[in-house]
Amino acid sequence: MGNRIVEVTTTAFEGQKPGTSGLRKKVTVFQQPHYLENFVQSVFDVLVDRGEGGPGKVLVVGGDGRFFNREAIQIILRLAAANGYAKAFVGRDGILSTPAASCVIRGRKADGGLILSASHNPGGPRGDFGIKYNIAAGGPAPEALTNAFHARSETIARYRTLEGAPVVDLGRDGLSALGGMTVEVIDPVADYASLMDSLFDMEGIRSLFRDGFTMSFDAMHAVTGPYAREILERRLGAAPGTVVNGVPLEDFGGGHPDPNLTYAKDLADLMMSDSAPDFGAASDGDGDRNMILGRGIFVNPSDSLAVLAANADLIPGYRGRMTGVARSMPTSRAVDRVAAKRGWECHETPTGWKFFGTLLDAGRATLCGEESFGTGSDHVREKDGLWAVLAWLNVIAARAQTVERILFDHWANYGRTYYSRHDHEGVDAGKAAALIDHLRSLDLVGMDFAGAAVVLNDDFSYVDPVDGSTASGQGIRIEREDGARLVVRLSGTGTEGATLRLYLERYEPDPAMHGQDAQEALADLIRAARDLLSLKERFGSETPTVIT
Ligand code: G1P
Ligand code: ZN
């Protein structure tokens, strides 16, 4: 009460352009006066014009708990109230994992949500911050919308906020008023945990743990700690201590909360050791990514998607209702083989979860995934780390087999797609762009590439089969007659320099050849790729900074 709506004069900031997954910048950039306000007002202006935001509408707000999360939420709430929003749901302490935010938007029939996260990028005062808008269906705003936000941010001259508004108490569940808007602080875990209960054979998983099945879940001091403790330890009866690094910290304990073999090394080492539990998993900063490991074995995310699709009938929430699958272009084609056998639709989309939305909405994809440790389904409109972990637990319980057995059986049925991604982080942005331009100018069709002829060489472009929208320049593809493939693209999520990503894959039908190390199985392709791209000459080194 007594809060006054004020219009603050501002000037546009350059570069408020959302990338693969929202606007990501250094915390220090976001801390500049008016920076966050400008972007949020730009989002609201576009939404108001489209009748999707502002007066009478309902907004969900939450983030991964990284440094600046709480301050950002207070700023957003004041802008939302001043722009006429009727109600805002906020996760307690400002926390909502990305999949939980999607779940809350859908479950509570909100008009959209603002999620504060820079995913797996390091946090803390000198780390990264990020913000993205999700639409009423629960998924990331499609490109037409993010482009409109950016365009608006370039001409913005004022934003609307509340003067003299109190700081909202985010620590306690319940209702309060902020200007004309109602703020409801909610338990960040409850809605999400009930959705998981409704999808999986929780009793089957409970009896697995009762029978002594052991697991280690590394929450990497990021957002999934409270979710994993509630679901794995409390609801499913996993032993206390199953969840490690379970307390979310503003700087993620100084770590890099990306669940892969490099950044979740402790877990990977444990799983390869004599004291490995039966199952290992990790999730990232905002809870949408997952890494799956068995005792002595790493499950490649592309294989993980294929295995879950092949076993979907064992999961109550998916039994008998699989219509299709979708994967991002650079993801291996292991899942395509499952779809072909089952007669499902199979879609190849550009990198980024936002491209799955229309397919999920239209019921043309039930499961989808990306090689970048992203797996999910139509239960929300984001990839979902804990969902993938629960799906694996459900399959393990139903098949009564080890992760290793499940994987080798899968390969025996469908063949194995050897796959690896090589990242070159922090390379010179100009040189990286020049490399992509160079690759675009080549036509390798008919030429030899590491021992077989190239049959396809293009820069991937996509026409959405549901709404007809298009995306071009999505990555260079070099595909051989035997199906082996090299994909090259630049990251759209980094905040410093450029990251060059090379994706390599080769199909191996012979079960006698399924036990190789992926790097060895791909060695010829890797050599050929480095030579074709002249990595050493261009960047001074051809050794990747991260290999998955
Ligand atoms: C990366 C991944 C991509 C994922 C995105 C957001 O994007 O490659 O699959 O959707 O993070 O988690 P990139 O940096 O490659 O643009
Ligand atoms: Zn993430």
XYZ file of C-alpha atoms and ligand atoms in Angstrom:
565
model
C 0.000 0.000 0.000
C 1.144 3.523 -0.637
C 3.546 2.287 -3.297
C 3.679 4.625 -6.203
C 4.166 3.506 -9.794
C 6.977 5.562 -11.300
C 8.406 5.802 -14.781
C 12.184 5.828 -14.759
C 14.028 7.313 -17.717
C 16.683 5.037 -19.109
C 18.898 4.512 -22.141
C 19.320 1.312 -24.100
C 22.174 -1.108 -23.461
C 23.809 -2.786 -26.380
C 23.788 -6.548 -26.663
C 20.691 -7.537 -24.671
C 20.245 -10.392 -27.100
C 19.158 -13.763 -25.706
C 21.342 -16.674 -26.904
C 20.713 -20.430 -26.977
C 19.077 -20.148 -23.569
C 18.258 -16.626 -22.475
C 20.312 -13.502 -21.827
C 23.591 -14.411 -20.123
C 26.212 -11.930 -18.991
C 28.687 -11.461 -16.195
C 27.104 -10.602 -12.846
C 28.880 -7.232 -13.017
C 27.063 -6.451 -16.261
C 23.689 -7.252 -14.691
C 24.575 -5.165 -11.635
C 24.842 -1.959 -13.675
C 22.023 0.420 -12.785
C 19.005 -0.094 -15.085
C 20.514 -3.121 -16.882
C 18.139 -5.781 -15.562
C 15.245 -3.309 -15.426
C 15.707 -2.466 -19.115
C 15.610 -6.086 -20.179
C 12.647 -7.021 -18.006
C 10.675 -3.968 -19.154
C 11.486 -4.902 -22.764
C 10.091 -8.373 -22.129
C 6.950 -6.948 -20.500
C 6.433 -4.391 -23.302
C 6.512 -7.127 -25.928
C 4.231 -9.380 -23.879
C 1.726 -6.590 -23.211
C 1.549 -5.852 -26.951
C 0.781 -9.499 -27.585
C -1.757 -9.759 -24.785
C 0.436 -12.248 -22.946
C 1.695 -10.106 -20.092
C 0.904 -7.159 -17.850
C -2.597 -6.270 -16.597
C -4.406 -9.220 -15.057
C -1.699 -11.733 -15.922
C 0.122 -14.254 -13.738
C 3.897 -14.572 -13.663
C 6.198 -17.215 -12.145
C 9.594 -16.065 -10.876
C 12.480 -18.139 -9.561
C 16.076 -19.027 -10.159
C 18.955 -21.350 -9.476
C 20.050 -19.482 -6.356
C 23.236 -18.096 -7.788
C 24.738 -14.781 -6.664
C 22.401 -11.812 -7.445
C 19.355 -14.139 -7.630
C 17.493 -12.559 -4.718
C 18.226 -8.932 -5.645
C 17.111 -9.665 -9.205
C 13.847 -11.176 -7.961
C 13.026 -8.082 -5.912
C 13.662 -5.872 -8.952
C 11.512 -8.104 -11.178
C 8.636 -8.213 -8.701
C 8.513 -4.406 -8.480
C 8.517 -4.112 -12.275
C 5.850 -6.787 -12.612
C 3.602 -5.014 -10.086
C 4.126 -1.649 -11.793
C 3.294 -3.219 -15.154
C -0.041 -4.449 -13.865
C 0.558 -8.141 -13.277
C -2.177 -9.518 -11.031
C -0.146 -12.216 -9.386
C 3.374 -13.586 -9.096
C 4.302 -17.047 -7.823
C 7.834 -17.068 -6.421
C 9.815 -20.057 -5.186
C 10.741 -19.832 -1.515
C 14.149 -18.148 -1.078
C 13.908 -17.281 -4.766
C 14.571 -20.896 -5.724
C 13.014 -22.773 -8.632
C 14.957 -25.207 -10.757
C 14.381 -24.674 -14.469
C 12.199 -27.797 -14.859
C 10.340 -26.953 -11.640
C 9.645 -23.451 -12.990
C 8.245 -25.016 -16.145
C 6.139 -27.357 -14.011
C 4.790 -24.479 -11.887
C 3.952 -22.346 -14.946
C 1.971 -25.228 -16.430
C 0.452 -26.579 -13.236
C -0.666 -23.213 -11.903
C -1.800 -21.985 -15.311
C 0.428 -18.906 -15.258
C 0.886 -16.747 -18.354
C 4.644 -17.181 -18.286
C 7.699 -16.996 -16.099
C 11.082 -15.388 -15.670
C 13.824 -17.848 -14.762
C 17.068 -16.514 -13.366
C 19.929 -18.763 -14.269
C 23.081 -19.081 -16.275
C 22.698 -22.862 -16.064
C 26.069 -24.537 -15.520
C 28.172 -21.380 -15.946
C 30.147 -20.509 -12.782
C 28.428 -18.180 -10.291
C 29.542 -15.752 -7.612
C 30.272 -12.015 -7.832
C 32.656 -12.518 -10.733
C 30.648 -15.327 -12.318
C 27.733 -15.320 -14.716
C 24.093 -14.411 -14.367
C 21.217 -14.967 -16.726
C 17.520 -14.452 -17.301
C 15.095 -16.093 -19.649
C 11.394 -15.901 -20.301
C 9.236 -19.014 -20.543
C 5.817 -18.947 -22.157
C 2.498 -20.212 -20.803
C 3.113 -23.713 -22.176
C 6.112 -23.764 -19.814
C 8.877 -23.739 -22.414
C 11.540 -21.238 -23.395
C 10.272 -18.332 -25.487
C 10.572 -19.145 -29.179
C 13.000 -17.156 -31.277
C 10.412 -14.765 -32.699
C 9.735 -13.665 -29.132
C 13.367 -13.443 -27.978
C 14.164 -11.423 -31.104
C 11.323 -9.069 -30.237
C 12.683 -8.680 -26.667
C 16.065 -7.784 -28.107
C 14.618 -5.315 -30.610
C 12.624 -3.626 -27.864
C 15.704 -3.413 -25.616
C 17.459 -1.387 -28.309
C 14.949 1.435 -28.220
C 13.797 1.392 -24.623
C 13.651 4.825 -22.994
C 11.767 4.194 -19.740
C 10.736 1.453 -17.383
C 7.967 1.260 -14.848
C 8.584 0.289 -11.247
C 7.232 0.801 -7.742
C 8.635 3.532 -5.568
C 8.893 2.897 -1.854
C 7.873 -0.741 -2.187
C 8.923 -3.060 0.627
C 11.336 -5.901 0.035
C 9.220 -9.040 -0.340
C 9.951 -11.670 2.312
C 10.959 -14.661 0.200
C 11.740 -16.825 3.211
C 8.198 -17.750 4.173
C 5.445 -19.422 2.125
C 2.286 -17.386 1.768
C 0.580 -14.374 0.276
C 1.490 -10.706 0.398
C 0.601 -7.579 -1.576
C 3.055 -5.579 -3.628
C 1.276 -2.529 -5.010
C -1.718 -3.990 -6.826
C -0.076 -7.387 -7.298
C -0.394 -10.446 -5.090
C 2.851 -12.281 -4.418
C 2.596 -15.927 -3.413
C 5.756 -17.541 -2.088
C 5.535 -21.296 -2.723
C 7.475 -24.411 -1.768
C 9.863 -24.791 -4.740
C 9.852 -28.592 -4.537
C 6.232 -29.641 -3.878
C 4.611 -29.186 -7.319
C 7.567 -30.801 -9.040
C 7.765 -33.749 -6.645
C 4.071 -34.579 -7.144
C 4.531 -34.488 -10.909
C 7.388 -36.992 -10.577
C 5.182 -39.201 -8.343
C 2.600 -39.279 -11.103
C 5.046 -40.410 -13.824
C 7.232 -43.100 -12.279
C 6.840 -46.443 -10.587
C 7.819 -44.985 -7.234
C 7.013 -48.230 -5.411
C 9.274 -50.186 -7.755
C 12.125 -47.744 -7.147
C 11.463 -47.827 -3.389
C 11.823 -51.574 -3.333
C 15.038 -51.315 -5.335
C 16.533 -49.135 -2.582
C 15.000 -51.348 0.107
C 16.875 -54.277 -1.403
C 20.179 -52.465 -0.955
C 20.653 -50.685 -4.282
C 23.198 -47.898 -3.793
C 23.463 -44.548 -5.493
C 25.397 -41.286 -5.409
C 23.751 -38.097 -6.660
C 26.016 -35.062 -6.993
C 23.973 -31.860 -6.771
C 27.175 -29.836 -7.299
C 26.085 -27.242 -4.686
C 23.495 -26.086 -7.177
C 19.711 -25.995 -7.239
C 18.846 -29.730 -7.294
C 20.032 -30.409 -3.727
C 16.644 -29.806 -2.067
C 14.773 -31.579 -4.890
C 17.026 -34.642 -4.787
C 16.917 -34.905 -0.986
C 13.126 -34.765 -0.958
C 12.580 -37.191 -3.823
C 15.495 -39.634 -3.600
C 16.145 -39.759 0.112
C 12.774 -38.920 1.643
C 10.187 -40.254 -0.810
C 12.167 -43.144 -2.333
C 14.151 -44.207 0.704
C 17.657 -43.918 -0.738
C 20.208 -43.992 2.078
C 20.944 -40.657 3.779
C 24.057 -39.247 2.154
C 22.997 -40.442 -1.301
C 22.784 -36.764 -2.244
C 26.202 -35.125 -2.023
C 26.991 -31.390 -2.320
C 23.289 -30.928 -1.628
C 23.324 -27.416 -0.193
C 22.817 -24.775 -2.910
C 25.502 -22.085 -2.676
C 25.582 -18.700 -4.402
C 28.909 -19.519 -6.038
C 28.295 -23.298 -6.279
C 31.212 -23.773 -3.875
C 33.543 -22.221 -6.440
C 32.838 -25.094 -8.826
C 31.542 -25.283 -12.349
C 28.166 -27.004 -11.942
C 28.149 -28.844 -15.249
C 27.482 -32.564 -14.954
C 30.079 -34.036 -17.280
C 33.211 -36.113 -16.883
C 35.394 -33.029 -16.506
C 33.429 -30.929 -14.041
C 31.774 -33.748 -12.083
C 35.106 -35.518 -11.847
C 34.708 -36.627 -8.224
C 31.565 -38.540 -9.105
C 33.101 -39.941 -12.283
C 36.179 -41.107 -10.340
C 33.992 -42.686 -7.672
C 31.976 -44.567 -10.292
C 35.149 -45.935 -11.889
C 36.603 -47.022 -8.524
C 36.275 -50.242 -6.515
C 33.924 -48.525 -4.076
C 31.473 -47.417 -6.766
C 27.773 -47.563 -5.868
C 25.348 -49.209 -8.318
C 24.302 -45.937 -9.862
C 25.695 -42.415 -10.131
C 24.097 -39.208 -11.366
C 24.614 -35.464 -11.299
C 22.700 -32.357 -12.304
C 23.734 -28.832 -13.214
C 23.333 -25.295 -11.862
C 19.628 -24.961 -12.619
C 18.678 -28.642 -12.565
C 17.881 -29.268 -16.192
C 20.938 -31.312 -17.165
C 21.850 -34.819 -16.076
C 24.761 -37.192 -16.196
C 24.155 -40.918 -15.775
C 26.764 -43.467 -14.749
C 26.719 -47.125 -13.815
C 29.386 -48.954 -11.863
C 32.455 -48.607 -14.098
C 30.511 -47.129 -17.030
C 29.500 -43.707 -18.336
C 26.250 -43.381 -20.283
C 26.626 -41.004 -23.180
C 23.622 -38.608 -23.176
C 22.727 -39.550 -26.751
C 22.635 -43.214 -25.702
C 20.695 -42.292 -22.577
C 17.922 -40.803 -24.711
C 17.867 -43.891 -26.933
C 17.749 -46.292 -23.967
C 14.945 -44.376 -22.242
C 12.946 -44.281 -25.476
C 13.444 -48.014 -26.034
C 12.306 -48.718 -22.451
C 9.542 -46.123 -22.185
C 6.898 -48.825 -21.889
C 8.375 -49.795 -18.519
C 7.580 -46.324 -17.148
C 3.932 -45.815 -16.119
C 3.734 -42.222 -17.382
C 4.800 -43.247 -20.895
C 3.431 -46.758 -21.305
C 1.583 -47.053 -24.584
C 1.667 -43.356 -25.383
C 4.938 -42.832 -27.230
C 4.238 -40.985 -30.481
C 7.632 -39.646 -31.443
C 11.080 -38.573 -30.405
C 13.144 -35.494 -31.122
C 16.834 -34.719 -30.780
C 19.001 -31.735 -31.529
C 20.965 -32.000 -34.754
C 24.400 -32.612 -33.171
C 22.990 -35.346 -30.895
C 23.908 -38.841 -32.079
C 21.423 -40.723 -34.153
C 21.141 -43.623 -31.679
C 17.531 -42.662 -30.875
C 16.639 -42.575 -34.595
C 17.204 -46.329 -34.707
C 14.758 -46.900 -31.870
C 12.157 -44.687 -33.541
C 12.599 -46.466 -36.868
C 12.015 -49.872 -35.260
C 8.943 -48.693 -33.368
C 7.480 -46.636 -36.186
C 7.571 -43.352 -34.244
C 8.137 -39.920 -35.711
C 11.720 -38.776 -35.309
C 12.675 -35.099 -35.473
C 16.054 -33.418 -35.865
C 15.987 -29.861 -34.512
C 18.531 -27.064 -34.038
C 20.476 -26.879 -30.781
C 18.486 -25.540 -27.838
C 15.464 -26.822 -25.975
C 13.190 -24.104 -27.354
C 12.976 -25.973 -30.654
C 11.244 -28.954 -29.022
C 8.300 -26.916 -27.738
C 6.041 -27.011 -30.766
C 6.622 -30.750 -31.285
C 5.824 -31.523 -27.637
C 2.733 -29.270 -27.706
C 1.483 -30.930 -30.876
C 1.990 -34.442 -29.468
C 4.508 -35.245 -32.177
C 7.338 -35.923 -29.748
C 6.999 -37.603 -26.362
C 10.669 -37.844 -25.382
C 13.429 -35.552 -26.551
C 17.038 -34.835 -25.805
C 20.349 -33.253 -26.579
C 23.890 -34.562 -26.471
C 24.695 -31.816 -23.950
C 23.335 -33.862 -21.036
C 19.765 -32.779 -21.668
C 16.935 -35.303 -21.596
C 13.243 -34.765 -21.095
C 9.698 -35.351 -22.172
C 6.332 -33.715 -22.612
C 5.775 -33.618 -18.813
C 7.246 -30.086 -18.808
C 8.750 -27.925 -21.535
C 12.348 -27.929 -20.319
C 14.962 -30.607 -20.113
C 14.859 -32.165 -16.702
C 17.840 -33.572 -14.808
C 16.072 -35.361 -11.963
C 13.401 -36.667 -14.303
C 16.136 -38.442 -16.288
C 17.605 -39.872 -13.082
C 14.195 -41.168 -12.004
C 13.532 -42.569 -15.472
C 16.781 -44.539 -15.274
C 15.953 -45.758 -11.759
C 12.533 -46.859 -13.010
C 14.085 -48.775 -15.931
C 16.745 -50.351 -13.694
C 14.058 -51.446 -11.213
C 11.778 -52.829 -13.930
C 14.510 -54.710 -15.783
C 16.391 -55.780 -12.661
C 19.641 -55.237 -14.538
C 22.764 -53.151 -14.053
C 23.326 -49.978 -16.066
C 26.094 -51.770 -17.956
C 23.837 -54.718 -18.870
C 21.064 -52.381 -20.023
C 23.478 -50.474 -22.232
C 25.119 -53.519 -23.828
C 21.707 -55.133 -24.432
C 20.569 -51.945 -26.101
C 23.601 -51.897 -28.387
C 23.131 -55.578 -29.202
C 19.570 -54.767 -30.324
C 20.150 -51.513 -32.148
C 23.893 -51.289 -32.798
C 26.192 -48.835 -31.068
C 26.736 -45.260 -32.164
C 30.173 -44.222 -30.974
C 29.961 -40.570 -30.132
C 32.019 -37.756 -28.678
C 31.977 -33.984 -28.418
C 35.203 -32.004 -28.347
C 35.000 -28.445 -27.028
C 37.589 -25.774 -27.612
C 36.677 -23.150 -25.053
C 37.820 -19.546 -24.932
C 39.126 -19.405 -28.500
C 39.376 -16.117 -30.371
C 35.862 -15.185 -31.501
C 36.969 -13.642 -34.804
C 39.060 -16.642 -35.740
C 36.268 -19.020 -34.787
C 33.774 -17.120 -36.942
C 36.284 -17.145 -39.811
C 36.596 -20.928 -39.488
C 32.840 -21.391 -39.740
C 32.745 -19.083 -42.778
C 35.508 -21.122 -44.359
C 33.656 -24.401 -43.733
C 30.508 -22.889 -45.193
C 32.385 -22.117 -48.389
C 33.514 -25.714 -48.899
C 31.673 -28.419 -50.765
C 33.048 -31.758 -49.646
C 30.445 -34.016 -51.248
C 32.189 -36.835 -53.129
C 35.512 -36.224 -51.349
C 37.190 -38.705 -49.037
C 36.922 -38.024 -45.305
C 39.002 -40.440 -43.192
C 38.438 -43.357 -45.514
C 34.909 -42.954 -46.881
C 33.142 -40.571 -49.226
C 31.186 -37.550 -47.997
C 27.525 -37.681 -49.067
C 26.168 -34.621 -47.254
C 27.845 -31.311 -46.435
C 25.772 -28.307 -45.459
C 25.037 -25.682 -42.836
C 21.998 -27.088 -41.045
C 18.753 -25.226 -41.429
C 15.395 -26.177 -40.032
C 11.755 -25.702 -40.846
C 9.534 -26.370 -37.851
C 6.983 -28.950 -39.064
C 4.323 -27.576 -36.706
C 4.428 -23.807 -37.129
C 6.621 -23.434 -40.209
C 9.143 -21.163 -38.493
C 12.691 -21.428 -39.787
C 16.212 -21.333 -38.387
C 19.381 -21.295 -40.454
C 23.125 -21.331 -39.858
C 22.744 -24.000 -37.183
C 25.968 -25.932 -37.715
C 28.174 -27.468 -40.378
C 27.412 -31.124 -41.156
C 29.821 -33.459 -42.897
C 28.316 -36.898 -43.295
C 29.864 -39.948 -44.936
C 28.236 -42.722 -46.928
C 28.612 -45.097 -43.942
C 26.734 -42.667 -41.706
C 29.811 -41.425 -39.831
C 29.545 -37.719 -39.158
C 31.345 -34.563 -38.104
C 29.348 -31.538 -36.964
C 30.957 -28.178 -36.201
C 29.255 -25.218 -34.553
C 29.892 -22.324 -32.213
C 28.390 -22.178 -28.748
C 25.566 -19.704 -28.194
C 25.696 -19.768 -24.392
C 29.169 -18.548 -23.501
C 29.970 -15.128 -22.100
C 33.700 -14.935 -22.939
C 35.450 -15.446 -26.292
C 34.054 -18.277 -28.376
C 33.622 -21.982 -27.841
C 34.054 -24.209 -30.840
C 32.257 -27.544 -30.641
C 33.125 -30.592 -32.741
C 30.702 -33.512 -32.647
C 31.856 -36.882 -33.956
C 29.946 -40.105 -34.463
C 30.276 -43.493 -36.115
C 27.864 -46.424 -36.213
C 29.019 -49.904 -35.244
C 26.550 -52.743 -35.835
C 28.831 -55.610 -34.731
C 28.312 -56.558 -31.048
C 31.856 -57.952 -30.931
C 33.045 -54.374 -31.430
C 30.848 -52.711 -28.798
C 33.348 -52.660 -25.935
C 35.743 -50.039 -27.314
C 36.641 -46.716 -25.823
C 34.782 -43.985 -27.755
C 37.927 -41.885 -28.323
C 39.698 -44.894 -29.810
C 36.741 -45.924 -31.910
C 36.586 -42.380 -33.291
C 40.345 -41.775 -33.587
C 40.452 -41.658 -37.411
C 37.567 -39.215 -37.571
C 39.086 -37.020 -34.863
C 42.389 -36.835 -36.747
C 40.647 -36.003 -40.000
C 38.494 -33.357 -38.338
C 41.480 -31.575 -36.760
C 43.266 -31.547 -40.094
C 40.250 -30.364 -42.068
C 39.720 -27.510 -39.608
C 43.479 -26.709 -39.310
C 42.923 -26.284 -35.601
C 46.590 -26.035 -34.740
C 47.309 -23.408 -37.377
C 44.245 -21.351 -36.550
C 44.179 -21.490 -32.761
C 47.671 -22.588 -31.746
C 46.382 -25.830 -30.242
C 44.258 -28.700 -31.435
C 43.709 -30.196 -27.981
C 40.129 -29.735 -26.764
C 39.529 -28.226 -23.318
C 36.632 -30.599 -22.640
C 35.932 -34.014 -24.133
C 32.663 -35.813 -23.558
C 24.581 -25.566 -24.962
C 24.271 -26.946 -25.482
C 22.834 -27.021 -25.934
C 21.918 -26.601 -24.787
C 22.337 -25.254 -24.251
C 21.543 -24.854 -23.019
O 24.383 -24.621 -25.989
O 25.129 -27.297 -26.543
O 22.545 -28.322 -26.363
O 20.594 -26.535 -25.216
O 23.718 -25.270 -23.904
O 21.716 -25.763 -21.971
P 25.580 -24.015 -26.854
O 26.572 -23.445 -25.870
O 26.188 -25.185 -27.574
O 24.949 -23.023 -27.764
Zn 21.055 -25.922 -17.127
